JSON list of C-alpha atoms in Angstrom, two decimals:
[
{"chain": "L", "resi": 1, "resn": "MET", "atom": "CA", "xyz": [16.57, 244.27, 62.47]},
{"chain": "L", "resi": 2, "resn": "PHE", "atom": "CA", "xyz": [20.17, 243.40, 60.93]},
{"chain": "L", "resi": 3, "resn": "ASP", "atom": "CA", "xyz": [23.68, 243.70, 62.10]},
{"chain": "L", "resi": 4, "resn": "ALA", "atom": "CA", "xyz": [27.04, 242.83, 60.22]},
{"chain": "L", "resi": 5, "resn": "GLY", "atom": "CA", "xyz": [26.44, 239.28, 60.97]},
{"chain": "L", "resi": 6, "resn": "ARG", "atom": "CA", "xyz": [28.97, 236.59, 62.16]},
{"chain": "L", "resi": 7, "resn": "HIS", "atom": "CA", "xyz": [31.47, 237.18, 59.55]},
{"chain": "L", "resi": 8, "resn": "HIS", "atom": "CA", "xyz": [31.86, 241.16, 59.77]},
{"chain": "L", "resi": 9, "resn": "ARG", "atom": "CA", "xyz": [35.63, 241.05, 59.57]},
{"chain": "L", "resi": 10, "resn": "ALA", "atom": "CA", "xyz": [36.07, 239.24, 56.27]},
{"chain": "L", "resi": 11, "resn": "LYS", "atom": "CA", "xyz": [34.84, 236.53, 54.15]},
{"chain": "L", "resi": 12, "resn": "ILE", "atom": "CA", "xyz": [37.35, 234.28, 52.49]},
{"chain": "L", "resi": 13, "resn": "GLY", "atom": "CA", "xyz": [36.48, 231.87, 49.94]},
{"chain": "L", "resi": 14, "resn": "PHE", "atom": "CA", "xyz": [38.59, 228.57, 49.07]},
{"chain": "L", "resi": 15, "resn": "VAL", "atom": "CA", "xyz": [38.44, 226.09, 46.01]},
{"chain": "L", "resi": 16, "resn": "LEU", "atom": "CA", "xyz": [39.49, 222.99, 46.85]},
{"chain": "L", "resi": 17, "resn": "LEU", "atom": "CA", "xyz": [40.41, 219.86, 44.81]},
{"chain": "L", "resi": 18, "resn": "ALA", "atom": "CA", "xyz": [37.48, 217.31, 44.65]},
{"chain": "L", "resi": 19, "resn": "THR", "atom": "CA", "xyz": [39.75, 214.49, 46.85]},
{"chain": "L", "resi": 20, "resn": "GLU", "atom": "CA", "xyz": [40.86, 217.19, 49.67]},
{"chain": "L", "resi": 21, "resn": "GLN", "atom": "CA", "xyz": [40.61, 216.07, 53.31]},
{"chain": "L", "resi": 22, "resn": "THR", "atom": "CA", "xyz": [42.76, 218.36, 55.19]},
{"chain": "L", "resi": 23, "resn": "ILE", "atom": "CA", "xyz": [42.44, 221.81, 54.09]},
{"chain": "L", "resi": 24, "resn": "GLU", "atom": "CA", "xyz": [38.87, 222.55, 55.82]},
{"chain": "L", "resi": 25, "resn": "ASP", "atom": "CA", "xyz": [40.01, 221.43, 59.21]},
{"chain": "L", "resi": 26, "resn": "ASP", "atom": "CA", "xyz": [43.43, 223.85, 58.88]},
{"chain": "L", "resi": 27, "resn": "MET", "atom": "CA", "xyz": [41.15, 226.70, 57.84]},
{"chain": "L", "resi": 28, "resn": "PHE", "atom": "CA", "xyz": [38.99, 226.74, 60.62]},
{"chain": "L", "resi": 29, "resn": "THR", "atom": "CA", "xyz": [41.86, 225.99, 63.28]},
{"chain": "L", "resi": 30, "resn": "LEU", "atom": "CA", "xyz": [43.65, 228.94, 61.67]},
{"chain": "L", "resi": 31, "resn": "ARG", "atom": "CA", "xyz": [40.50, 231.43, 61.79]},
{"chain": "L", "resi": 32, "resn": "PRO", "atom": "CA", "xyz": [40.11, 234.55, 63.73]},
{"chain": "L", "resi": 33, "resn": "ASN", "atom": "CA", "xyz": [37.16, 235.58, 65.32]},
{"chain": "L", "resi": 34, "resn": "GLY", "atom": "CA", "xyz": [34.72, 237.53, 62.98]},
{"chain": "L", "resi": 35, "resn": "VAL", "atom": "CA", "xyz": [36.30, 236.01, 59.91]},
{"chain": "L", "resi": 36, "resn": "GLY", "atom": "CA", "xyz": [34.11, 233.47, 57.53]},
{"chain": "L", "resi": 37, "resn": "VAL", "atom": "CA", "xyz": [35.70, 230.33, 55.82]},
{"chain": "L", "resi": 38, "resn": "HIS", "atom": "CA", "xyz": [33.60, 229.19, 52.69]},
{"chain": "L", "resi": 39, "resn": "PHE", "atom": "CA", "xyz": [34.55, 226.06, 50.53]},
{"chain": "L", "resi": 40, "resn": "SER", "atom": "CA", "xyz": [33.57, 224.61, 46.96]},
{"chain": "L", "resi": 41, "resn": "ARG", "atom": "CA", "xyz": [35.28, 222.18, 44.99]},
{"chain": "L", "resi": 42, "resn": "ALA", "atom": "CA", "xyz": [36.71, 221.41, 41.48]},
{"chain": "L", "resi": 43, "resn": "TRP", "atom": "CA", "xyz": [36.37, 217.82, 40.08]},
{"chain": "L", "resi": 44, "resn": "ILE", "atom": "CA", "xyz": [39.70, 215.78, 39.94]},
{"chain": "L", "resi": 45, "resn": "GLU", "atom": "CA", "xyz": [40.35, 211.91, 40.11]},
{"chain": "L", "resi": 46, "resn": "ASP", "atom": "CA", "xyz": [42.46, 210.60, 43.07]},
{"chain": "L", "resi": 47, "resn": "SER", "atom": "CA", "xyz": [45.32, 211.04, 41.13]},
{"chain": "L", "resi": 48, "resn": "ILE", "atom": "CA", "xyz": [47.77, 214.21, 41.41]},
{"chain": "L", "resi": 49, "resn": "THR", "atom": "CA", "xyz": [49.90, 214.37, 38.45]},
{"chain": "L", "resi": 50, "resn": "VAL", "atom": "CA", "xyz": [50.76, 217.28, 36.13]},
{"chain": "L", "resi": 51, "resn": "GLU", "atom": "CA", "xyz": [48.34, 216.00, 33.32]},
{"chain": "L", "resi": 52, "resn": "SER", "atom": "CA", "xyz": [45.19, 215.81, 35.95]},
{"chain": "L", "resi": 53, "resn": "LEU", "atom": "CA", "xyz": [46.07, 218.96, 37.44]},
{"chain": "L", "resi": 54, "resn": "SER", "atom": "CA", "xyz": [46.21, 220.74, 33.75]},
{"chain": "L", "resi": 55, "resn": "ARG", "atom": "CA", "xyz": [42.50, 219.37, 33.12]},
{"chain": "L", "resi": 56, "resn": "HIS", "atom": "CA", "xyz": [41.30, 220.38, 36.66]},
{"chain": "L", "resi": 57, "resn": "ALA", "atom": "CA", "xyz": [41.92, 224.00, 35.49]},
{"chain": "L", "resi": 58, "resn": "ASP", "atom": "CA", "xyz": [38.95, 224.03, 33.50]},
{"chain": "L", "resi": 59, "resn": "GLY", "atom": "CA", "xyz": [36.82, 223.89, 36.59]},
{"chain": "L", "resi": 60, "resn": "LEU", "atom": "CA", "xyz": [38.16, 226.49, 38.56]},
{"chain": "L", "resi": 61, "resn": "ALA", "atom": "CA", "xyz": [35.69, 229.22, 37.37]},
{"chain": "L", "resi": 62, "resn": "GLU", "atom": "CA", "xyz": [32.44, 227.13, 37.96]},
{"chain": "L", "resi": 63, "resn": "ALA", "atom": "CA", "xyz": [33.72, 226.41, 41.42]},
{"chain": "L", "resi": 64, "resn": "ALA", "atom": "CA", "xyz": [34.11, 229.93, 41.99]},
{"chain": "L", "resi": 65, "resn": "ARG", "atom": "CA", "xyz": [30.76, 230.82, 41.04]},
{"chain": "L", "resi": 66, "resn": "MET", "atom": "CA", "xyz": [29.50, 228.45, 43.71]},
{"chain": "L", "resi": 67, "resn": "LEU", "atom": "CA", "xyz": [30.80, 230.72, 46.55]},
{"chain": "L", "resi": 68, "resn": "LEU", "atom": "CA", "xyz": [28.98, 233.81, 48.29]},
{"chain": "L", "resi": 69, "resn": "PRO", "atom": "CA", "xyz": [26.83, 235.10, 44.95]},
{"chain": "L", "resi": 70, "resn": "ASP", "atom": "CA", "xyz": [25.59, 237.87, 46.99]},
{"chain": "L", "resi": 71, "resn": "GLY", "atom": "CA", "xyz": [29.27, 239.45, 45.93]},
{"chain": "L", "resi": 72, "resn": "SER", "atom": "CA", "xyz": [30.26, 239.95, 49.75]},
{"chain": "L", "resi": 73, "resn": "LEU", "atom": "CA", "xyz": [33.47, 237.52, 49.24]},
{"chain": "L", "resi": 74, "resn": "ASP", "atom": "CA", "xyz": [36.55, 239.42, 50.15]},
{"chain": "L", "resi": 75, "resn": "VAL", "atom": "CA", "xyz": [39.08, 237.08, 48.96]},
{"chain": "L", "resi": 76, "resn": "ILE", "atom": "CA", "xyz": [39.24, 234.14, 47.21]},
{"chain": "L", "resi": 77, "resn": "SER", "atom": "CA", "xyz": [41.98, 231.28, 46.96]},
{"chain": "L", "resi": 78, "resn": "TYR", "atom": "CA", "xyz": [42.92, 228.60, 45.01]},
{"chain": "L", "resi": 79, "resn": "GLY", "atom": "CA", "xyz": [44.03, 225.26, 47.48]},
{"chain": "L", "resi": 80, "resn": "CYS", "atom": "CA", "xyz": [46.32, 223.45, 46.03]},
{"chain": "L", "resi": 81, "resn": "THR", "atom": "CA", "xyz": [50.06, 224.06, 45.88]},
{"chain": "L", "resi": 82, "resn": "SER", "atom": "CA", "xyz": [50.98, 221.61, 43.01]},
{"chain": "L", "resi": 83, "resn": "GLY", "atom": "CA", "xyz": [47.75, 222.63, 41.01]},
{"chain": "L", "resi": 84, "resn": "SER", "atom": "CA", "xyz": [48.63, 226.49, 41.09]},
{"chain": "L", "resi": 85, "resn": "LEU", "atom": "CA", "xyz": [52.12, 226.11, 40.47]},
{"chain": "L", "resi": 86, "resn": "VAL", "atom": "CA", "xyz": [51.44, 223.39, 37.48]},
{"chain": "L", "resi": 87, "resn": "ILE", "atom": "CA", "xyz": [48.35, 225.83, 36.21]},
{"chain": "L", "resi": 88, "resn": "GLY", "atom": "CA", "xyz": [50.19, 228.97, 36.72]},
{"chain": "L", "resi": 89, "resn": "GLU", "atom": "CA", "xyz": [49.09, 232.13, 39.27]},
{"chain": "L", "resi": 90, "resn": "GLU", "atom": "CA", "xyz": [48.14, 234.21, 36.13]},
{"chain": "L", "resi": 91, "resn": "ARG", "atom": "CA", "xyz": [45.71, 231.36, 35.01]},
{"chain": "L", "resi": 92, "resn": "VAL", "atom": "CA", "xyz": [44.10, 230.75, 37.93]},
{"chain": "L", "resi": 93, "resn": "ALA", "atom": "CA", "xyz": [43.60, 234.13, 39.30]},
{"chain": "L", "resi": 94, "resn": "ALA", "atom": "CA", "xyz": [41.97, 234.44, 35.62]},
{"chain": "L", "resi": 95, "resn": "GLU", "atom": "CA", "xyz": [39.73, 231.31, 36.44]},
{"chain": "L", "resi": 96, "resn": "LEU", "atom": "CA", "xyz": [38.74, 232.54, 39.89]},
{"chain": "L", "resi": 97, "resn": "ALA", "atom": "CA", "xyz": [37.59, 236.15, 38.89]},
{"chain": "L", "resi": 98, "resn": "LYS", "atom": "CA", "xyz": [35.31, 234.64, 36.49]},
{"chain": "L", "resi": 99, "resn": "GLY", "atom": "CA", "xyz": [33.52, 233.18, 38.88]},
{"chain": "L", "resi": 100, "resn": "ALA", "atom": "CA", "xyz": [33.93, 235.74, 41.85]},
{"chain": "L", "resi": 101, "resn": "THR", "atom": "CA", "xyz": [34.33, 238.86, 40.33]},
{"chain": "L", "resi": 102, "resn": "GLY", "atom": "CA", "xyz": [34.46, 241.12, 43.58]},
{"chain": "L", "resi": 103, "resn": "ALA", "atom": "CA", "xyz": [36.91, 239.01, 45.30]},
{"chain": "L", "resi": 104, "resn": "LYS", "atom": "CA", "xyz": [40.59, 239.32, 45.61]},
{"chain": "L", "resi": 105, "resn": "PRO", "atom": "CA", "xyz": [42.06, 235.93, 43.78]},
{"chain": "L", "resi": 106, "resn": "THR", "atom": "CA", "xyz": [44.94, 234.37, 44.77]},
{"chain": "L", "resi": 107, "resn": "SER", "atom": "CA", "xyz": [46.82, 230.90, 44.79]},
{"chain": "L", "resi": 108, "resn": "LEU", "atom": "CA", "xyz": [48.49, 228.53, 47.47]},
{"chain": "L", "resi": 109, "resn": "ILE", "atom": "CA", "xyz": [51.68, 229.17, 45.38]},
{"chain": "L", "resi": 110, "resn": "ALA", "atom": "CA", "xyz": [51.04, 232.87, 45.28]},
{"chain": "L", "resi": 111, "resn": "ALA", "atom": "CA", "xyz": [50.88, 232.50, 49.24]},
{"chain": "L", "resi": 112, "resn": "VAL", "atom": "CA", "xyz": [53.84, 230.66, 49.62]},
{"chain": "L", "resi": 113, "resn": "ILE", "atom": "CA", "xyz": [56.09, 232.94, 47.44]},
{"chain": "L", "resi": 114, "resn": "ALA", "atom": "CA", "xyz": [54.48, 235.84, 49.77]},
{"chain": "L", "resi": 115, "resn": "ALA", "atom": "CA", "xyz": [55.29, 234.07, 53.21]},
{"chain": "L", "resi": 116, "resn": "LEU", "atom": "CA", "xyz": [58.82, 233.20, 52.15]},
{"chain": "L", "resi": 117, "resn": "GLN", "atom": "CA", "xyz": [59.55, 236.65, 51.19]},
{"chain": "L", "resi": 118, "resn": "ALA", "atom": "CA", "xyz": [57.97, 237.73, 54.72]},
{"chain": "L", "resi": 119, "resn": "VAL", "atom": "CA", "xyz": [60.42, 235.85, 56.80]},
{"chain": "L", "resi": 120, "resn": "GLY", "atom": "CA", "xyz": [63.28, 236.68, 54.57]},
{"chain": "L", "resi": 121, "resn": "ALA", "atom": "CA", "xyz": [64.15, 233.54, 53.04]},
{"chain": "L", "resi": 122, "resn": "ARG", "atom": "CA", "xyz": [66.38, 233.19, 49.91]},
{"chain": "L", "resi": 123, "resn": "ARG", "atom": "CA", "xyz": [67.76, 229.73, 49.97]},
{"chain": "L", "resi": 124, "resn": "VAL", "atom": "CA", "xyz": [65.00, 227.46, 51.01]},
{"chain": "L", "resi": 125, "resn": "ALA", "atom": "CA", "xyz": [64.61, 223.35, 51.39]},
{"chain": "L", "resi": 126, "resn": "VAL", "atom": "CA", "xyz": [61.54, 221.84, 49.91]},
{"chain": "L", "resi": 127, "resn": "VAL", "atom": "CA", "xyz": [59.89, 219.12, 51.14]},
{"chain": "L", "resi": 128, "resn": "THR", "atom": "CA", "xyz": [56.97, 217.38, 48.87]},
{"chain": "L", "resi": 129, "resn": "PRO", "atom": "CA", "xyz": [54.52, 214.25, 48.98]},
{"chain": "L", "resi": 130, "resn": "TYR", "atom": "CA", "xyz": [54.71, 214.51, 45.30]},
{"chain": "L", "resi": 131, "resn": "LEU", "atom": "CA", "xyz": [55.69, 212.62, 42.15]},
{"chain": "L", "resi": 132, "resn": "ASP", "atom": "CA", "xyz": [58.99, 213.87, 40.72]},
{"chain": "L", "resi": 133, "resn": "GLU", "atom": "CA", "xyz": [57.50, 215.24, 37.86]},
{"chain": "L", "resi": 134, "resn": "ILE", "atom": "CA", "xyz": [55.76, 217.77, 40.17]},
{"chain": "L", "resi": 135, "resn": "ASN", "atom": "CA", "xyz": [58.76, 218.24, 42.26]},
{"chain": "L", "resi": 136, "resn": "ARG", "atom": "CA", "xyz": [60.82, 219.48, 38.78]},
{"chain": "L", "resi": 137, "resn": "GLN", "atom": "CA", "xyz": [58.37, 222.10, 37.90]},
{"chain": "L", "resi": 138, "resn": "GLU", "atom": "CA", "xyz": [58.18, 223.37, 41.85]},
{"chain": "L", "resi": 139, "resn": "LYS", "atom": "CA", "xyz": [62.00, 223.87, 41.99]},
{"chain": "L", "resi": 140, "resn": "ALA", "atom": "CA", "xyz": [61.65, 225.81, 38.60]},
{"chain": "L", "resi": 141, "resn": "TYR", "atom": "CA", "xyz": [58.67, 227.78, 39.59]},
{"chain": "L", "resi": 142, "resn": "LEU", "atom": "CA", "xyz": [60.23, 228.94, 43.06]},
{"chain": "L", "resi": 143, "resn": "GLU", "atom": "CA", "xyz": [63.74, 229.85, 41.53]},
{"chain": "L", "resi": 144, "resn": "ARG", "atom": "CA", "xyz": [61.84, 231.88, 38.83]},
{"chain": "L", "resi": 145, "resn": "ALA", "atom": "CA", "xyz": [60.38, 233.71, 41.97]},
{"chain": "L", "resi": 146, "resn": "GLY", "atom": "CA", "xyz": [63.87, 234.36, 42.74]},
{"chain": "L", "resi": 147, "resn": "PHE", "atom": "CA", "xyz": [64.68, 231.61, 45.45]},
{"chain": "L", "resi": 148, "resn": "GLU", "atom": "CA", "xyz": [67.69, 229.25, 45.73]},
{"chain": "L", "resi": 149, "resn": "ILE", "atom": "CA", "xyz": [66.68, 225.60, 45.80]},
{"chain": "L", "resi": 150, "resn": "PRO", "atom": "CA", "xyz": [69.08, 223.56, 46.98]},
{"chain": "L", "resi": 151, "resn": "ARG", "atom": "CA", "xyz": [67.17, 220.30, 47.43]},
{"chain": "L", "resi": 152, "resn": "ILE", "atom": "CA", "xyz": [63.66, 219.52, 47.30]},
{"chain": "L", "resi": 153, "resn": "GLU", "atom": "CA", "xyz": [62.78, 215.95, 48.04]},
{"chain": "L", "resi": 154, "resn": "GLY", "atom": "CA", "xyz": [59.50, 214.24, 47.42]},
{"chain": "L", "resi": 155, "resn": "LEU", "atom": "CA", "xyz": [57.40, 211.71, 49.06]},
{"chain": "L", "resi": 156, "resn": "GLN", "atom": "CA", "xyz": [56.42, 210.04, 45.40]},
{"chain": "L", "resi": 157, "resn": "LEU", "atom": "CA", "xyz": [53.12, 209.81, 46.23]},
{"chain": "L", "resi": 158, "resn": "GLU", "atom": "CA", "xyz": [50.43, 210.22, 43.58]},
{"chain": "L", "resi": 159, "resn": "LYS", "atom": "CA", "xyz": [47.08, 210.07, 45.41]},
{"chain": "L", "resi": 160, "resn": "ASP", "atom": "CA", "xyz": [45.65, 212.55, 47.34]},
{"chain": "L", "resi": 161, "resn": "SER", "atom": "CA", "xyz": [44.02, 210.03, 49.77]},
{"chain": "L", "resi": 162, "resn": "ASP", "atom": "CA", "xyz": [47.49, 208.78, 50.39]},
{"chain": "L", "resi": 163, "resn": "MET", "atom": "CA", "xyz": [48.95, 212.30, 50.95]},
{"chain": "L", "resi": 164, "resn": "ILE", "atom": "CA", "xyz": [46.22, 213.30, 53.73]},
{"chain": "L", "resi": 165, "resn": "ARG", "atom": "CA", "xyz": [47.25, 209.77, 55.58]},
{"chain": "L", "resi": 166, "resn": "VAL", "atom": "CA", "xyz": [51.00, 210.63, 56.02]},
{"chain": "L", "resi": 167, "resn": "ARG", "atom": "CA", "xyz": [51.84, 210.87, 59.82]},
{"chain": "L", "resi": 168, "resn": "PRO", "atom": "CA", "xyz": [53.04, 214.45, 61.04]},
{"chain": "L", "resi": 169, "resn": "ASP", "atom": "CA", "xyz": [55.97, 212.98, 63.03]},
{"chain": "L", "resi": 170, "resn": "HIS", "atom": "CA", "xyz": [57.29, 211.25, 59.65]},
{"chain": "L", "resi": 171, "resn": "ILE", "atom": "CA", "xyz": [56.96, 214.64, 57.79]},
{"chain": "L", "resi": 172, "resn": "ALA", "atom": "CA", "xyz": [58.94, 216.24, 60.55]},
{"chain": "L", "resi": 173, "resn": "ASP", "atom": "CA", "xyz": [61.54, 213.79, 60.22]},
{"chain": "L", "resi": 174, "resn": "VAL", "atom": "CA", "xyz": [61.78, 214.04, 56.38]},
{"chain": "L", "resi": 175, "resn": "ALA", "atom": "CA", "xyz": [61.97, 217.67, 56.91]},
{"chain": "L", "resi": 176, "resn": "ALA", "atom": "CA", "xyz": [65.26, 217.59, 59.21]},
{"chain": "L", "resi": 177, "resn": "GLU", "atom": "CA", "xyz": [66.87, 215.27, 57.03]},
{"chain": "L", "resi": 178, "resn": "VAL", "atom": "CA", "xyz": [66.22, 217.37, 53.92]},
{"chain": "L", "resi": 179, "resn": "ASP", "atom": "CA", "xyz": [67.35, 220.81, 55.60]},
{"chain": "L", "resi": 180, "resn": "GLY", "atom": "CA", "xyz": [70.62, 221.90, 55.66]},
{"chain": "L", "resi": 181, "resn": "PRO", "atom": "CA", "xyz": [72.29, 224.69, 57.75]},
{"chain": "L", "resi": 182, "resn": "ASP", "atom": "CA", "xyz": [72.94, 226.91, 55.07]},
{"chain": "L", "resi": 183, "resn": "ASN", "atom": "CA", "xyz": [69.28, 227.30, 54.19]},
{"chain": "L", "resi": 184, "resn": "ASP", "atom": "CA", "xyz": [67.09, 230.15, 55.50]},
{"chain": "L", "resi": 185, "resn": "ALA", "atom": "CA", "xyz": [64.05, 228.67, 55.67]},
{"chain": "L", "resi": 186, "resn": "LEU", "atom": "CA", "xyz": [62.25, 225.30, 55.15]},
{"chain": "L", "resi": 187, "resn": "PHE", "atom": "CA", "xyz": [58.85, 224.66, 53.04]},
{"chain": "L", "resi": 188, "resn": "ILE", "atom": "CA", "xyz": [56.78, 221.72, 53.51]},
{"chain": "L", "resi": 189, "resn": "SER", "atom": "CA", "xyz": [54.45, 221.86, 50.16]},
{"chain": "L", "resi": 190, "resn": "CYS", "atom": "CA", "xyz": [50.92, 220.37, 49.94]},
{"chain": "L", "resi": 191, "resn": "GLY", "atom": "CA", "xyz": [47.76, 221.29, 51.20]},
{"chain": "L", "resi": 192, "resn": "ALA", "atom": "CA", "xyz": [47.04, 217.75, 51.93]},
{"chain": "L", "resi": 193, "resn": "LEU", "atom": "CA", "xyz": [49.86, 217.32, 54.48]},
{"chain": "L", "resi": 194, "resn": "ARG", "atom": "CA", "xyz": [48.79, 217.68, 58.40]},
{"chain": "L", "resi": 195, "resn": "SER", "atom": "CA", "xyz": [52.16, 219.89, 58.03]},
{"chain": "L", "resi": 196, "resn": "LEU", "atom": "CA", "xyz": [50.50, 222.71, 60.58]},
{"chain": "L", "resi": 197, "resn": "ASP", "atom": "CA", "xyz": [50.50, 220.01, 63.21]},
{"chain": "L", "resi": 198, "resn": "ILE", "atom": "CA", "xyz": [54.26, 220.11, 63.08]},
{"chain": "L", "resi": 199, "resn": "VAL", "atom": "CA", "xyz": [55.07, 223.43, 61.98]},
{"chain": "L", "resi": 200, "resn": "ASP", "atom": "CA", "xyz": [55.91, 225.15, 65.42]},
{"chain": "L", "resi": 201, "resn": "GLY", "atom": "CA", "xyz": [57.58, 222.00, 66.75]},
{"chain": "L", "resi": 202, "resn": "LEU", "atom": "CA", "xyz": [60.04, 221.95, 63.85]},
{"chain": "L", "resi": 203, "resn": "GLU", "atom": "CA", "xyz": [61.18, 225.58, 64.09]},
{"chain": "L", "resi": 204, "resn": "ARG", "atom": "CA", "xyz": [62.35, 225.04, 67.29]},
{"chain": "L", "resi": 205, "resn": "ARG", "atom": "CA", "xyz": [64.08, 221.92, 66.21]},
{"chain": "L", "resi": 206, "resn": "LEU", "atom": "CA", "xyz": [65.31, 223.53, 63.11]},
{"chain": "L", "resi": 207, "resn": "GLY", "atom": "CA", "xyz": [66.10, 227.13, 64.57]},
{"chain": "L", "resi": 208, "resn": "LYS", "atom": "CA", "xyz": [64.76, 228.69, 61.35]},
{"chain": "L", "resi": 209, "resn": "PRO", "atom": "CA", "xyz": [61.57, 229.66, 59.61]},
{"chain": "L", "resi": 210, "resn": "VAL", "atom": "CA", "xyz": [59.18, 226.94, 58.42]},
{"chain": "L", "resi": 211, "resn": "ILE", "atom": "CA", "xyz": [56.70, 227.34, 56.13]},
{"chain": "L", "resi": 212, "resn": "CYS", "atom": "CA", "xyz": [53.72, 225.36, 54.92]},
{"chain": "L", "resi": 213, "resn": "SER", "atom": "CA", "xyz": [51.07, 225.21, 52.51]},
{"chain": "L", "resi": 214, "resn": "ASN", "atom": "CA", "xyz": [48.11, 225.59, 54.64]},
{"chain": "L", "resi": 215, "resn": "GLN", "atom": "CA", "xyz": [49.84, 228.07, 57.19]},
{"chain": "L", "resi": 216, "resn": "ALA", "atom": "CA", "xyz": [51.03, 230.14, 54.42]},
{"chain": "L", "resi": 217, "resn": "MET", "atom": "CA", "xyz": [47.40, 230.07, 52.63]},
{"chain": "L", "resi": 218, "resn": "MET", "atom": "CA", "xyz": [45.41, 231.31, 55.56]},
{"chain": "L", "resi": 219, "resn": "TRP", "atom": "CA", "xyz": [48.05, 233.88, 56.68]},
{"chain": "L", "resi": 220, "resn": "HIS", "atom": "CA", "xyz": [48.33, 235.53, 53.22]},
{"chain": "L", "resi": 221, "resn": "ALA", "atom": "CA", "xyz": [44.30, 235.60, 52.48]},
{"chain": "L", "resi": 222, "resn": "LEU", "atom": "CA", "xyz": [43.89, 237.35, 55.79]},
{"chain": "L", "resi": 223, "resn": "ARG", "atom": "CA", "xyz": [46.76, 239.85, 55.00]},
{"chain": "L", "resi": 224, "resn": "LEU", "atom": "CA", "xyz": [44.84, 240.38, 51.75]},
{"chain": "L", "resi": 225, "resn": "ALA", "atom": "CA", "xyz": [41.78, 240.69, 53.35]},
{"chain": "L", "resi": 226, "resn": "GLY", "atom": "CA", "xyz": [42.85, 243.41, 55.98]},
{"chain": "L", "resi": 227, "resn": "VAL", "atom": "CA", "xyz": [42.85, 241.12, 58.82]},
{"chain": "L", "resi": 228, "resn": "THR", "atom": "CA", "xyz": [45.85, 241.72, 60.61]},
{"chain": "L", "resi": 229, "resn": "ASP", "atom": "CA", "xyz": [45.94, 239.32, 63.66]},
{"chain": "L", "resi": 230, "resn": "ARG", "atom": "CA", "xyz": [49.13, 237.67, 65.17]},
{"chain": "L", "resi": 231, "resn": "ARG", "atom": "CA", "xyz": [49.00, 234.31, 67.06]},
{"chain": "L", "resi": 232, "resn": "THR", "atom": "CA", "xyz": [51.47, 231.49, 68.46]},
{"chain": "L", "resi": 233, "resn": "GLY", "atom": "CA", "xyz": [51.29, 228.31, 68.08]},
{"chain": "L", "resi": 234, "resn": "PHE", "atom": "CA", "xyz": [51.81, 228.12, 64.07]},
{"chain": "L", "resi": 235, "resn": "GLY", "atom": "CA", "xyz": [55.12, 229.44, 63.60]},
{"chain": "L", "resi": 236, "resn": "ARG", "atom": "CA", "xyz": [57.02, 232.32, 63.19]},
{"chain": "L", "resi": 237, "resn": "LEU", "atom": "CA", "xyz": [54.88, 233.80, 60.05]},
{"chain": "L", "resi": 238, "resn": "PHE", "atom": "CA", "xyz": [51.94, 234.01, 61.97]},
{"chain": "L", "resi": 239, "resn": "ARG", "atom": "CA", "xyz": [53.50, 234.97, 65.32]},
{"chain": "L", "resi": 240, "resn": "GLU", "atom": "CA", "xyz": [55.95, 237.96, 63.51]},
{"chain": "L", "resi": 241, "resn": "HIS", "atom": "CA", "xyz": [54.30, 238.95, 60.33]}
]
């Protein structure tokens, strides 16, 4: 009577901010056939600051608990770049593991680090929508992970509801201005930005790998789940790694 179901290859869970409006679309865009994507949310006000993200950490375990209580989840990722670097990978993983005990826990910043390492980047320019209080933490976090960050520029936006409305062409133009010829790669930070729309074209424009948050998150989650599909249209990371 039974078969393996629609999601027979892997099941991936994502814990999102309550304010998030971009990631779900991007994950469905990047999802290979046979892979399930499942979403839960943790409360946060429409304000992305160090203080609000720190408070939000307390809701991650409960949000993770709401995902597939049958234990069939393979990987669970926290889908917020700024949140995962403010809270820290270790705390995020611990909170997710409380709620989804059988799944491999990870975070968006962990995915970004893995993606940058995969493309061989050491010197990386960074573009964000964030306030400088978060940009300073992001620069320090990536430097501790072994990268050189010659320049990080934020759009000085506080509200997630503003970040989701930044035009993709504007993201590309800002990124091109922030990049420099000596950089190995460019990173566009934030799951709320529609960076997936422009990553492939921006790589052609700059002649180097471009990593963006949602591309890195799905790539990393798939690889942790043992799914190694490659595909075109979403940057060198998905095409070559």
